[in-house]
Amino acid sequence: MKVAFAQLNYTIGDFEGNSEKIITQILKSKEQGVDLVLFSELSVTGYYPHDLLEKKEFIQKAEDAVAVIAKSCEGIAALVGAPRINENERGKKLFNSAFFLADGKIQSVHNKTLLPTYDIFDEYRHFEPNRAFEVVEYKGEKIAVTICEDLWDEQPTANEFGKDKLYEVSPMEELVKLHPDFVVNLSASPFSYNQEGWRKNVLISKAKKYKVPILYCNQVGAQTELVFDGGSVYIDKNGEIVKELKYFEEDTLVVDTKNIGTKELQKKADYIEKIHDALVLGIRDYFGKMGFKQATLGLSGGIDSAVTVVLAVRALGAENVRVLLMPSKYSSDHSVEDARVLAENLGIQYDIVNIQSAVDEFEKTLAPLFKGTSPGVTEENIQARARGIYVMAISNKFGHILLNTTNKSECAVGYGTLYGDMNGGMAVLGDVYKMDVFKLSRFMNKDGEIIPENSIVKPPSAELRPDQKDTDSLPDYKDLDEMLFNYIELNKSPKEIAALGFEEEVVRRVIRMVNMNEYKRFQAAPIIRVSSKAFGFGRKMPLVARY
Amino acid sequence: MKVAFAQLNYTIGDFEGNSEKIITQILKSKEQGVDLVLFSELSVTGYYPHDLLEKKEFIQKAEDAVAVIAKSCEGIAALVGAPRINENERGKKLFNSAFFLADGKIQSVHNKTLLPTYDIFDEYRHFEPNRAFEVVEYKGEKIAVTICEDLWDEQPTANEFGKDKLYEVSPMEELVKLHPDFVVNLSASPFSYNQEGWRKNVLISKAKKYKVPILYCNQVGAQTELVFDGGSVYIDKNGEIVKELKYFEEDTLVVDTKNIGTKELQKKADYIEKIHDALVLGIRDYFGKMGFKQATLGLSGGIDSAVTVVLAVRALGAENVRVLLMPSKYSSDHSVEDARVLAENLGIQYDIVNIQSAVDEFEKTLAPLFKGTSPGVTEENIQARARGIYVMAISNKFGHILLNTTNKSECAVGYGTLYGDMNGGMAVLGDVYKMDVFKLSRFMNKDGEIIPENSIVKPPSAELRPDQKDTDSLPDYKDLDEMLFNYIELNKSPKEIAALGFEEEVVRRVIRMVNMNEYKRFQAAPIIRVSSKAFGFGRKMPLVARY
């Protein structure tokens, strides 16, 4: 059987656009003599629609779209993902389903069994789990249809506590009893750099264990915080990956399940390159799917804004990026010069606005109220917030979306000013630790200096008071990042982290900073997720709590 | 049997404080000859700990706390709520449990069966549902132990689409087979003014249907966005509410299940009074549990900031509230005067800072970049953001938490400036529609004018340009609020809303505003929830989507 993988990029709720994309692919595949086209999970709606699934209009539109797509399936079959109403008396109102379409109509519907609720997943909120298993019989072959998590056995909560637990049922155990010729998996699996191998290992182990080929078709493209990386694969019954589609791009591939041919794999990339590609796609899709073209940000001469602006230019083009250089009396000459050189290297529009006179005006008008107090954080925040006003003025006046440049280390410990440098429509580096920001800058400079060397090597500073350094109030980033990764991604306790070779007192101070700054992150811009645990809706902590 | 209801206010993660509260109540009840003390759901941890439940230290501390509390149960029994590790091979790692404590130790554990995942509830993320049912036998009585949602039959999603569905199982159906003498319910049920009667009706209908008394013990107190209103009740087997505890306050009551005595009910309050009390408690607990005392906000002379400051004074005391009056050249004389009179009526500290010179400085420094453009939203936002800097400066300098004054109507349609008047540690009125803000002001003035009449009767205006009125860009609030309530709380479609008597074009424009401003609400301050559908984590919409 000739099966086409359709690894496409959908927009949530864009039924017209998504259907057109799907139908175009079906018609093109038909010309290629394909028997079955495989799309990804919730392809008709885009993954994940969240509470739009509670709107009856939304469900009606999804149903209508599936009916239209079905009509295009003449002489060819397709498997598309969409929500479907649960007609039973009990349970949730919907199923997360795969529709098998052939002969111009819906032939059968297969519901998702395992509904993830960990990290960024929230499927049990809307969907009822499947408990009935059957295979599709088509052109003499038996096809087991699974949806994403259905291939998992263990609940991926390894970083919490206790032993990993099995899911309540194993869809694969049930389906193999029906002797399928192959298993298809409609997936929407987001990228995380530190779980790269894990997804493939699950697929490989399942193919091996059940001695059945698996055709895994993933969604590609970014949906606000989440970046779906594609990388769909055909795995033979020995657990060998024989075909692999592109990463971070739409891609299609036709395989003949009876004659699979030689290996066609993607070239291996370093994790920094993958983070780079994920962030570029994250920016590009955020803008493209919202209907925006242009970005703005403040260039400080530091590493974070430098890396952010290079990503923005790669995502949107130099002609669509405009920056502001906003020195104050505490800015070093170098900073402005480094920012200027970077802007010129990139060929982007830049303006210089000195913030000092506005800052002075605030301090002057506040002086009667502040009599008898000494300058401190308040005055530092006024500078950061004045810069926030300037970049938002450019954003409002010219329709450029402000990109936030906060990195994950800063975001974790609250090293940033709310309503100041935390402003932005999207936080590009909010899931990238400072040490990885440095690596990204080196990666960007690999074919010639784009980011001035000085921005990379100088000691990080917010430049909000004379001779300020980040290390005045924070541990070295190398240590800080390791503590943070162990606390946030790996959920380790202070004692366990100290045992890695840190002073327990320092560890406890860092963790206290993380916990105390929940209120700042609550109001932060959406963060492009590239790790297994980003700040945002995949990590919900109570704001008012003692811990 | 003498049972004590302990309707207490817990702090999330404060194991020491919560345990002490619980033990004190147990010892006091023992002196009163009580047989069993009934606490609320997850009383040991506070409801709801969210992803703190993923930390092994947190679970260990909860376990230790239950052990300590058990020791205090000599000659008396108690039912407390806490998480508990699921020792089975399959399923989630925890149960949401009620521990029956007597003779100094844990006698039995009863797990929650129905785990809500709608609106603000997210329990299936952490907990495995119970499927085994047994009663507690104690002093010759059989007690059926249920936890909150366990008393529900239908999934409360009436406002979505299709018919209401039953839950997968009915704990009550299972438990009545064991012939309990009464049912206890450990609850954590948050307040929402438009679902007031619904909760009681569910309890009443269950008591009637199964002819069994229900002892419902609710949590009280605010946990950031959620306000738990207490109102615990004893319902006899005829479905009659015989005893009712206080609302929005800690309260305890001892009942003799063999001799229940006369009716003792709370006096009925209007929904506006309830919202008022909920917001006061919301502010008080946010500050108290975070360890803050003082609040600040900008008083504009308008109704929203007026109502907010009165609530703040009632929650924190006049000595702990300090306001800024921040006129610009567009402020009417009346506005400053109205704000000043209000501050004096309340006896709070106020300062006047004219923002114009700072605004002028921004405009002057931006002039070269803005050449050839006309003043508009950008310049209006600069004013709002300059005010944002001033109030945050007071907040930073003196440690006052900034209260946000945005109402739900504005929040819905995006009528507010991000990083400007949307600033704040907590949005007091973010779940109160404008028409209800007016009603709150009348309620506050019922015993004499606190809020100047002029602030109530003048046409609402942001005063960001000459003669600006809210109605320049929005429908009348009466109409707007009705459209919004039907869209947000009732999830109706544009057509259904138009059928209530509005022009469909206006309805669609309003809904477009709601949908387009998801990005602003994403970065908004936490909102005290008083309705069945507040903006915040109970309403998750994709940010990038077409709908």
PDB file of C-alpha atoms in Angstrom, chain A residues 11-14 48-57 59 85-94 117-119 121-122 124-125 155 157 160-170 223-225 285-286 288-290 322 324 351 353-354 357-358 361-362 365-366 369-370 373-376 378-379 381-382 385-386 389-390 392-394 396-398 419 422-425 487 491 493-494 496 522-526 533 537-547, chain B residues 11-14 48-57 59 85-94 117-119 121-122 124-125 155 157 160-170 223-225 285-286 288-290 322 324 351 353-354 357-358 361-362 365-366 369-370 373-376 378-379 381-382 385-386 389-390 392-394 396-398 419 422-425 487 491 493-494 496 522-526 533 537-547:
ATOM      1  CA  THR A  11      -3.598  27.453  12.107  1.00  0.00           C
ATOM      2  CA  ILE A  12      -5.932  26.879  15.051  1.00  0.00           C
ATOM      3  CA  GLY A  13      -9.540  27.548  14.108  1.00  0.00           C
ATOM      4  CA  ASP A  14      -8.749  28.320  10.454  1.00  0.00           C
ATOM      5  CA  TYR A  48      -4.535  22.591  20.507  1.00  0.00           C
ATOM      6  CA  PRO A  49      -7.781  24.594  20.389  1.00  0.00           C
ATOM      7  CA  HIS A  50      -8.212  24.649  24.193  1.00  0.00           C
ATOM      8  CA  ASP A  51     -11.589  26.037  25.279  1.00  0.00           C
ATOM      9  CA  LEU A  52     -12.663  26.812  21.734  1.00  0.00           C
ATOM     10  CA  LEU A  53     -13.671  23.148  22.014  1.00  0.00           C
ATOM     11  CA  GLU A  54     -16.435  24.306  24.363  1.00  0.00           C
ATOM     12  CA  LYS A  55     -18.078  26.360  21.613  1.00  0.00           C
ATOM     13  CA  LYS A  56     -20.742  24.573  19.608  1.00  0.00           C
ATOM     14  CA  GLU A  57     -20.063  26.724  16.538  1.00  0.00           C
ATOM     15  CA  ILE A  59     -17.433  21.863  16.786  1.00  0.00           C
ATOM     16  CA  ILE A  85     -19.277  14.614  19.684  1.00  0.00           C
ATOM     17  CA  ASN A  86     -19.642  11.820  22.250  1.00  0.00           C
ATOM     18  CA  GLU A  87     -23.205  10.517  21.839  1.00  0.00           C
ATOM     19  CA  ASN A  88     -23.137   8.422  25.009  1.00  0.00           C
ATOM     20  CA  GLU A  89     -25.090   9.394  28.087  1.00  0.00           C
ATOM     21  CA  ARG A  90     -21.969   9.523  30.263  1.00  0.00           C
ATOM     22  CA  GLY A  91     -18.528  11.077  29.995  1.00  0.00           C
ATOM     23  CA  LYS A  92     -17.064  14.174  28.380  1.00  0.00           C
ATOM     24  CA  LYS A  93     -18.813  15.769  25.437  1.00  0.00           C
ATOM     25  CA  LEU A  94     -16.156  15.072  22.827  1.00  0.00           C
ATOM     26  CA  THR A 117      -2.750  15.878  31.185  1.00  0.00           C
ATOM     27  CA  TYR A 118       0.884  16.492  32.153  1.00  0.00           C
ATOM     28  CA  ASP A 119       2.954  19.590  31.425  1.00  0.00           C
ATOM     29  CA  PHE A 121      -1.285  18.885  27.856  1.00  0.00           C
ATOM     30  CA  ASP A 122      -4.844  19.323  29.048  1.00  0.00           C
ATOM     31  CA  TYR A 124      -8.948  15.332  29.675  1.00  0.00           C
ATOM     32  CA  ARG A 125     -10.572  18.737  30.134  1.00  0.00           C
ATOM     33  CA  GLN A 155       2.982   8.332  32.010  1.00  0.00           C
ATOM     34  CA  THR A 157       6.330  12.007  34.775  1.00  0.00           C
ATOM     35  CA  GLU A 160       8.391  14.023  39.711  1.00  0.00           C
ATOM     36  CA  PHE A 161       8.583  11.429  42.418  1.00  0.00           C
ATOM     37  CA  GLY A 162       8.262   7.707  42.906  1.00  0.00           C
ATOM     38  CA  LYS A 163       8.298   5.159  40.120  1.00  0.00           C
ATOM     39  CA  ASP A 164       6.880   5.841  36.680  1.00  0.00           C
ATOM     40  CA  LYS A 165       3.386   4.497  36.395  1.00  0.00           C
ATOM     41  CA  LEU A 166       1.669   2.702  33.571  1.00  0.00           C
ATOM     42  CA  TYR A 167      -1.375   4.194  31.921  1.00  0.00           C
ATOM     43  CA  GLU A 168      -4.706   2.634  32.867  1.00  0.00           C
ATOM     44  CA  VAL A 169      -4.834   0.715  29.544  1.00  0.00           C
ATOM     45  CA  SER A 170      -2.425  -0.009  26.710  1.00  0.00           C
ATOM     46  CA  GLN A 223       1.116  27.579  18.004  1.00  0.00           C
ATOM     47  CA  THR A 224       1.998  30.540  20.239  1.00  0.00           C
ATOM     48  CA  GLU A 225       4.182  28.903  22.929  1.00  0.00           C
ATOM     49  CA  ASP A 285       4.442  31.459  12.856  1.00  0.00           C
ATOM     50  CA  TYR A 286       3.422  33.810  15.665  1.00  0.00           C
ATOM     51  CA  GLY A 288       2.348  34.896  10.181  1.00  0.00           C
ATOM     52  CA  LYS A 289      -0.655  33.311  11.858  1.00  0.00           C
ATOM     53  CA  MET A 290      -1.597  36.567  13.638  1.00  0.00           C
ATOM     54  CA  ARG A 322      13.299  47.878  13.551  1.00  0.00           C
ATOM     55  CA  LEU A 324      15.659  51.188  19.340  1.00  0.00           C
ATOM     56  CA  ASP A 351      17.082  54.757  16.033  1.00  0.00           C
ATOM     57  CA  VAL A 353      16.717  57.714  21.820  1.00  0.00           C
ATOM     58  CA  ASN A 354      18.354  58.841  25.030  1.00  0.00           C
ATOM     59  CA  SER A 357      15.548  63.292  30.123  1.00  0.00           C
ATOM     60  CA  ALA A 358      12.342  61.291  30.620  1.00  0.00           C
ATOM     61  CA  GLU A 361      11.463  64.133  34.698  1.00  0.00           C
ATOM     62  CA  PHE A 362       9.995  61.195  36.654  1.00  0.00           C
ATOM     63  CA  THR A 365       8.250  65.019  39.883  1.00  0.00           C
ATOM     64  CA  LEU A 366       8.584  62.186  42.396  1.00  0.00           C
ATOM     65  CA  LEU A 369       7.235  62.122  47.612  1.00  0.00           C
ATOM     66  CA  PHE A 370      10.623  60.418  47.878  1.00  0.00           C
ATOM     67  CA  THR A 373      14.744  57.955  50.753  1.00  0.00           C
ATOM     68  CA  SER A 374      17.848  56.720  48.933  1.00  0.00           C
ATOM     69  CA  PRO A 375      17.951  55.718  45.262  1.00  0.00           C
ATOM     70  CA  GLY A 376      17.632  51.966  44.673  1.00  0.00           C
ATOM     71  CA  THR A 378      12.718  51.990  42.357  1.00  0.00           C
ATOM     72  CA  GLU A 379      14.983  54.243  40.322  1.00  0.00           C
ATOM     73  CA  ASN A 381      12.871  50.201  37.518  1.00  0.00           C
ATOM     74  CA  ILE A 382      11.965  53.690  36.317  1.00  0.00           C
ATOM     75  CA  ARG A 385       9.964  51.181  32.423  1.00  0.00           C
ATOM     76  CA  ALA A 386      10.847  54.346  30.517  1.00  0.00           C
ATOM     77  CA  ILE A 389       7.335  53.129  27.049  1.00  0.00           C
ATOM     78  CA  TYR A 390       9.664  53.990  24.159  1.00  0.00           C
ATOM     79  CA  MET A 392       5.821  50.292  23.012  1.00  0.00           C
ATOM     80  CA  ALA A 393       5.438  53.718  21.400  1.00  0.00           C
ATOM     81  CA  ILE A 394       7.229  52.406  18.301  1.00  0.00           C
ATOM     82  CA  ASN A 396       1.816  51.248  18.737  1.00  0.00           C
ATOM     83  CA  LYS A 397       2.720  53.917  16.199  1.00  0.00           C
ATOM     84  CA  PHE A 398       4.037  51.705  13.423  1.00  0.00           C
ATOM     85  CA  TYR A 419       6.141  46.621  32.794  1.00  0.00           C
ATOM     86  CA  MET A 422       9.522  42.245  30.667  1.00  0.00           C
ATOM     87  CA  ASN A 423       7.255  43.893  28.065  1.00  0.00           C
ATOM     88  CA  GLY A 424       6.602  42.192  24.753  1.00  0.00           C
ATOM     89  CA  GLY A 425       4.112  40.318  22.597  1.00  0.00           C
ATOM     90  CA  TYR A 487      14.871  22.541  40.068  1.00  0.00           C
ATOM     91  CA  ASN A 491      11.927  18.921  39.875  1.00  0.00           C
ATOM     92  CA  SER A 493      14.665  19.151  45.961  1.00  0.00           C
ATOM     93  CA  PRO A 494      17.124  21.702  47.411  1.00  0.00           C
ATOM     94  CA  GLU A 496      19.349  16.882  45.931  1.00  0.00           C
ATOM     95  CA  PHE A 522       2.152  35.426  35.858  1.00  0.00           C
ATOM     96  CA  GLN A 523       2.188  38.655  33.826  1.00  0.00           C
ATOM     97  CA  ALA A 524       5.031  37.754  31.470  1.00  0.00           C
ATOM     98  CA  ALA A 525       4.713  37.521  27.688  1.00  0.00           C
ATOM     99  CA  PRO A 526       4.063  34.080  26.175  1.00  0.00           C
ATOM    100  CA  LYS A 533       9.385  22.405  31.291  1.00  0.00           C
ATOM    101  CA  PHE A 537       0.751  27.007  31.087  1.00  0.00           C
ATOM    102  CA  GLY A 538       2.777  23.784  31.393  1.00  0.00           C
ATOM    103  CA  ARG A 539       3.928  24.796  34.875  1.00  0.00           C
ATOM    104  CA  LYS A 540       1.074  26.041  37.007  1.00  0.00           C
ATOM    105  CA  MET A 541       2.125  27.123  40.469  1.00  0.00           C
ATOM    106  CA  PRO A 542      -0.094  28.848  43.028  1.00  0.00           C
ATOM    107  CA  LEU A 543       0.741  32.514  43.293  1.00  0.00           C
ATOM    108  CA  VAL A 544      -0.137  32.892  46.943  1.00  0.00           C
ATOM    109  CA  ALA A 545       1.462  30.042  48.866  1.00  0.00           C
ATOM    110  CA  ARG A 546       4.172  29.250  51.376  1.00  0.00           C
ATOM    111  CA  TYR A 547       6.730  26.782  50.054  1.00  0.00           C
TER     112      TYR A 547
ATOM    113  CA  THR B  11      -2.801  28.885  53.222  1.00  0.00           C
ATOM    114  CA  ILE B  12      -1.504  26.707  50.385  1.00  0.00           C
ATOM    115  CA  GLY B  13       1.665  24.903  51.368  1.00  0.00           C
ATOM    116  CA  ASP B  14       1.686  26.262  54.920  1.00  0.00           C
ATOM    117  CA  TYR B  48      -5.522  24.005  45.226  1.00  0.00           C
ATOM    118  CA  PRO B  49      -1.757  23.381  45.300  1.00  0.00           C
ATOM    119  CA  HIS B  50      -1.494  22.854  41.511  1.00  0.00           C
ATOM    120  CA  ASP B  51       1.942  21.605  40.411  1.00  0.00           C
ATOM    121  CA  LEU B  52       3.342  21.736  43.922  1.00  0.00           C
ATOM    122  CA  LEU B  53       1.688  18.306  43.935  1.00  0.00           C
ATOM    123  CA  GLU B  54       4.478  17.190  41.583  1.00  0.00           C
ATOM    124  CA  LYS B  55       7.138  17.844  44.214  1.00  0.00           C
ATOM    125  CA  LYS B  56       8.039  14.905  46.421  1.00  0.00           C
ATOM    126  CA  GLU B  57       9.003  17.205  49.302  1.00  0.00           C
ATOM    127  CA  ILE B  59       3.833  15.249  49.349  1.00  0.00           C
ATOM    128  CA  ILE B  85       0.372   8.381  47.059  1.00  0.00           C
ATOM    129  CA  ASN B  86      -1.261   5.853  44.715  1.00  0.00           C
ATOM    130  CA  GLU B  87       0.595   2.586  45.311  1.00  0.00           C
ATOM    131  CA  ASN B  88      -0.906   0.817  42.295  1.00  0.00           C
ATOM    132  CA  GLU B  89       1.125   0.051  39.208  1.00  0.00           C
ATOM    133  CA  ARG B  90      -1.214   2.031  36.936  1.00  0.00           C
ATOM    134  CA  GLY B  91      -2.776   5.467  36.996  1.00  0.00           C
ATOM    135  CA  LYS B  92      -1.811   8.871  38.339  1.00  0.00           C
ATOM    136  CA  LYS B  93       0.633   9.133  41.205  1.00  0.00           C
ATOM    137  CA  LEU B  94      -1.764  10.545  43.782  1.00  0.00           C
ATOM    138  CA  THR B 117     -11.559  19.341  35.014  1.00  0.00           C
ATOM    139  CA  TYR B 118     -13.925  22.123  33.909  1.00  0.00           C
ATOM    140  CA  ASP B 119     -13.420  25.850  34.354  1.00  0.00           C
ATOM    141  CA  PHE B 121     -10.603  22.801  38.085  1.00  0.00           C
ATOM    142  CA  ASP B 122      -7.672  20.711  36.957  1.00  0.00           C
ATOM    143  CA  TYR B 124      -7.216  14.967  36.740  1.00  0.00           C
ATOM    144  CA  ARG B 125      -3.769  16.430  36.082  1.00  0.00           C
ATOM    145  CA  GLN B 155     -20.830  17.366  34.575  1.00  0.00           C
ATOM    146  CA  THR B 157     -20.992  22.149  31.468  1.00  0.00           C
ATOM    147  CA  GLU B 160     -21.424  24.686  26.366  1.00  0.00           C
ATOM    148  CA  PHE B 161     -23.303  22.633  23.818  1.00  0.00           C
ATOM    149  CA  GLY B 162     -25.484  19.572  23.622  1.00  0.00           C
ATOM    150  CA  LYS B 163     -27.111  17.887  26.593  1.00  0.00           C
ATOM    151  CA  ASP B 164     -25.511  17.722  30.020  1.00  0.00           C
ATOM    152  CA  LYS B 165     -23.766  14.439  30.489  1.00  0.00           C
ATOM    153  CA  LEU B 166     -23.578  12.169  33.487  1.00  0.00           C
ATOM    154  CA  TYR B 167     -20.267  11.408  35.100  1.00  0.00           C
ATOM    155  CA  GLU B 168     -18.804   7.991  34.373  1.00  0.00           C
ATOM    156  CA  VAL B 169     -19.880   6.717  37.812  1.00  0.00           C
ATOM    157  CA  SER B 170     -22.093   7.942  40.629  1.00  0.00           C
ATOM    158  CA  GLN B 223      -6.447  31.628  47.202  1.00  0.00           C
ATOM    159  CA  THR B 224      -5.219  34.278  44.738  1.00  0.00           C
ATOM    160  CA  GLU B 225      -8.015  34.275  42.123  1.00  0.00           C
ATOM    161  CA  ASP B 285      -6.261  37.109  51.947  1.00  0.00           C
ATOM    162  CA  TYR B 286      -4.033  37.996  49.001  1.00  0.00           C
ATOM    163  CA  GLY B 288      -2.346  38.520  54.425  1.00  0.00           C
ATOM    164  CA  LYS B 289      -1.172  35.226  52.937  1.00  0.00           C
ATOM    165  CA  MET B 290       1.622  36.928  50.956  1.00  0.00           C
ATOM    166  CA  ARG B 322      -2.176  55.205  49.817  1.00  0.00           C
ATOM    167  CA  LEU B 324      -1.949  58.828  43.723  1.00  0.00           C
ATOM    168  CA  ASP B 351      -0.590  62.692  46.700  1.00  0.00           C
ATOM    169  CA  VAL B 353       1.465  64.247  40.733  1.00  0.00           C
ATOM    170  CA  ASN B 354       0.867  65.905  37.400  1.00  0.00           C
ATOM    171  CA  SER B 357       5.773  67.048  32.061  1.00  0.00           C
ATOM    172  CA  ALA B 358       6.865  63.408  31.813  1.00  0.00           C
ATOM    173  CA  GLU B 361       9.269  64.658  27.565  1.00  0.00           C
ATOM    174  CA  PHE B 362       8.393  61.351  25.866  1.00  0.00           C
ATOM    175  CA  THR B 365      12.144  62.833  22.419  1.00  0.00           C
ATOM    176  CA  LEU B 366       9.977  60.742  20.107  1.00  0.00           C
ATOM    177  CA  LEU B 369      10.802  59.426  14.937  1.00  0.00           C
ATOM    178  CA  PHE B 370       7.126  60.329  14.714  1.00  0.00           C
ATOM    179  CA  THR B 373       2.322  61.009  11.926  1.00  0.00           C
ATOM    180  CA  SER B 374      -0.768  62.239  13.757  1.00  0.00           C
ATOM    181  CA  PRO B 375      -1.413  61.822  17.475  1.00  0.00           C
ATOM    182  CA  GLY B 376      -3.613  58.857  18.342  1.00  0.00           C
ATOM    183  CA  THR B 378       0.156  55.802  20.796  1.00  0.00           C
ATOM    184  CA  GLU B 379      -0.005  59.119  22.596  1.00  0.00           C
ATOM    185  CA  ASN B 381      -1.001  54.907  25.741  1.00  0.00           C
ATOM    186  CA  ILE B 382       2.004  57.027  26.720  1.00  0.00           C
ATOM    187  CA  ARG B 385       1.975  54.112  30.845  1.00  0.00           C
ATOM    188  CA  ALA B 386       3.431  57.206  32.490  1.00  0.00           C
ATOM    189  CA  ILE B 389       5.390  54.239  36.122  1.00  0.00           C
ATOM    190  CA  TYR B 390       4.270  56.618  38.870  1.00  0.00           C
ATOM    191  CA  MET B 392       4.784  51.409  40.394  1.00  0.00           C
ATOM    192  CA  ALA B 393       7.356  53.843  41.765  1.00  0.00           C
ATOM    193  CA  ILE B 394       5.222  54.260  44.905  1.00  0.00           C
ATOM    194  CA  ASN B 396       8.548  49.832  44.694  1.00  0.00           C
ATOM    195  CA  LYS B 397       9.679  52.602  47.010  1.00  0.00           C
ATOM    196  CA  PHE B 398       7.302  52.002  49.894  1.00  0.00           C
ATOM    197  CA  TYR B 419       1.860  48.157  30.929  1.00  0.00           C
ATOM    198  CA  MET B 422      -3.500  47.234  33.266  1.00  0.00           C
ATOM    199  CA  ASN B 423      -0.641  47.173  35.799  1.00  0.00           C
ATOM    200  CA  GLY B 424      -1.159  45.706  39.238  1.00  0.00           C
ATOM    201  CA  GLY B 425      -0.461  42.822  41.573  1.00  0.00           C
ATOM    202  CA  TYR B 487     -20.708  35.247  25.196  1.00  0.00           C
ATOM    203  CA  ASN B 491     -20.854  30.604  25.729  1.00  0.00           C
ATOM    204  CA  SER B 493     -22.933  32.141  19.575  1.00  0.00           C
ATOM    205  CA  PRO B 494     -23.146  35.566  17.867  1.00  0.00           C
ATOM    206  CA  GLU B 496     -27.967  33.511  19.634  1.00  0.00           C
ATOM    207  CA  PHE B 522      -2.563  36.904  28.813  1.00  0.00           C
ATOM    208  CA  GLN B 523      -0.417  39.486  30.602  1.00  0.00           C
ATOM    209  CA  ALA B 524      -3.085  40.849  32.927  1.00  0.00           C
ATOM    210  CA  ALA B 525      -2.891  40.751  36.721  1.00  0.00           C
ATOM    211  CA  PRO B 526      -4.608  37.845  38.513  1.00  0.00           C
ATOM    212  CA  LYS B 533     -16.429  32.192  34.100  1.00  0.00           C
ATOM    213  CA  PHE B 537      -6.891  29.996  34.202  1.00  0.00           C
ATOM    214  CA  GLY B 538     -10.541  28.897  34.076  1.00  0.00           C
ATOM    215  CA  ARG B 539     -10.843  30.149  30.499  1.00  0.00           C
ATOM    216  CA  LYS B 540      -7.914  29.055  28.361  1.00  0.00           C
ATOM    217  CA  MET B 541      -8.106  30.307  24.796  1.00  0.00           C
ATOM    218  CA  PRO B 542      -5.379  29.953  22.195  1.00  0.00           C
ATOM    219  CA  LEU B 543      -3.604  33.235  21.639  1.00  0.00           C
ATOM    220  CA  VAL B 544      -2.813  32.669  17.989  1.00  0.00           C
ATOM    221  CA  ALA B 545      -5.940  31.448  16.235  1.00  0.00           C
ATOM    222  CA  ARG B 546      -8.596  32.454  13.716  1.00  0.00           C
ATOM    223  CA  TYR B 547     -12.087  32.344  15.141  1.00  0.00           C
TER     224      TYR B 547
END
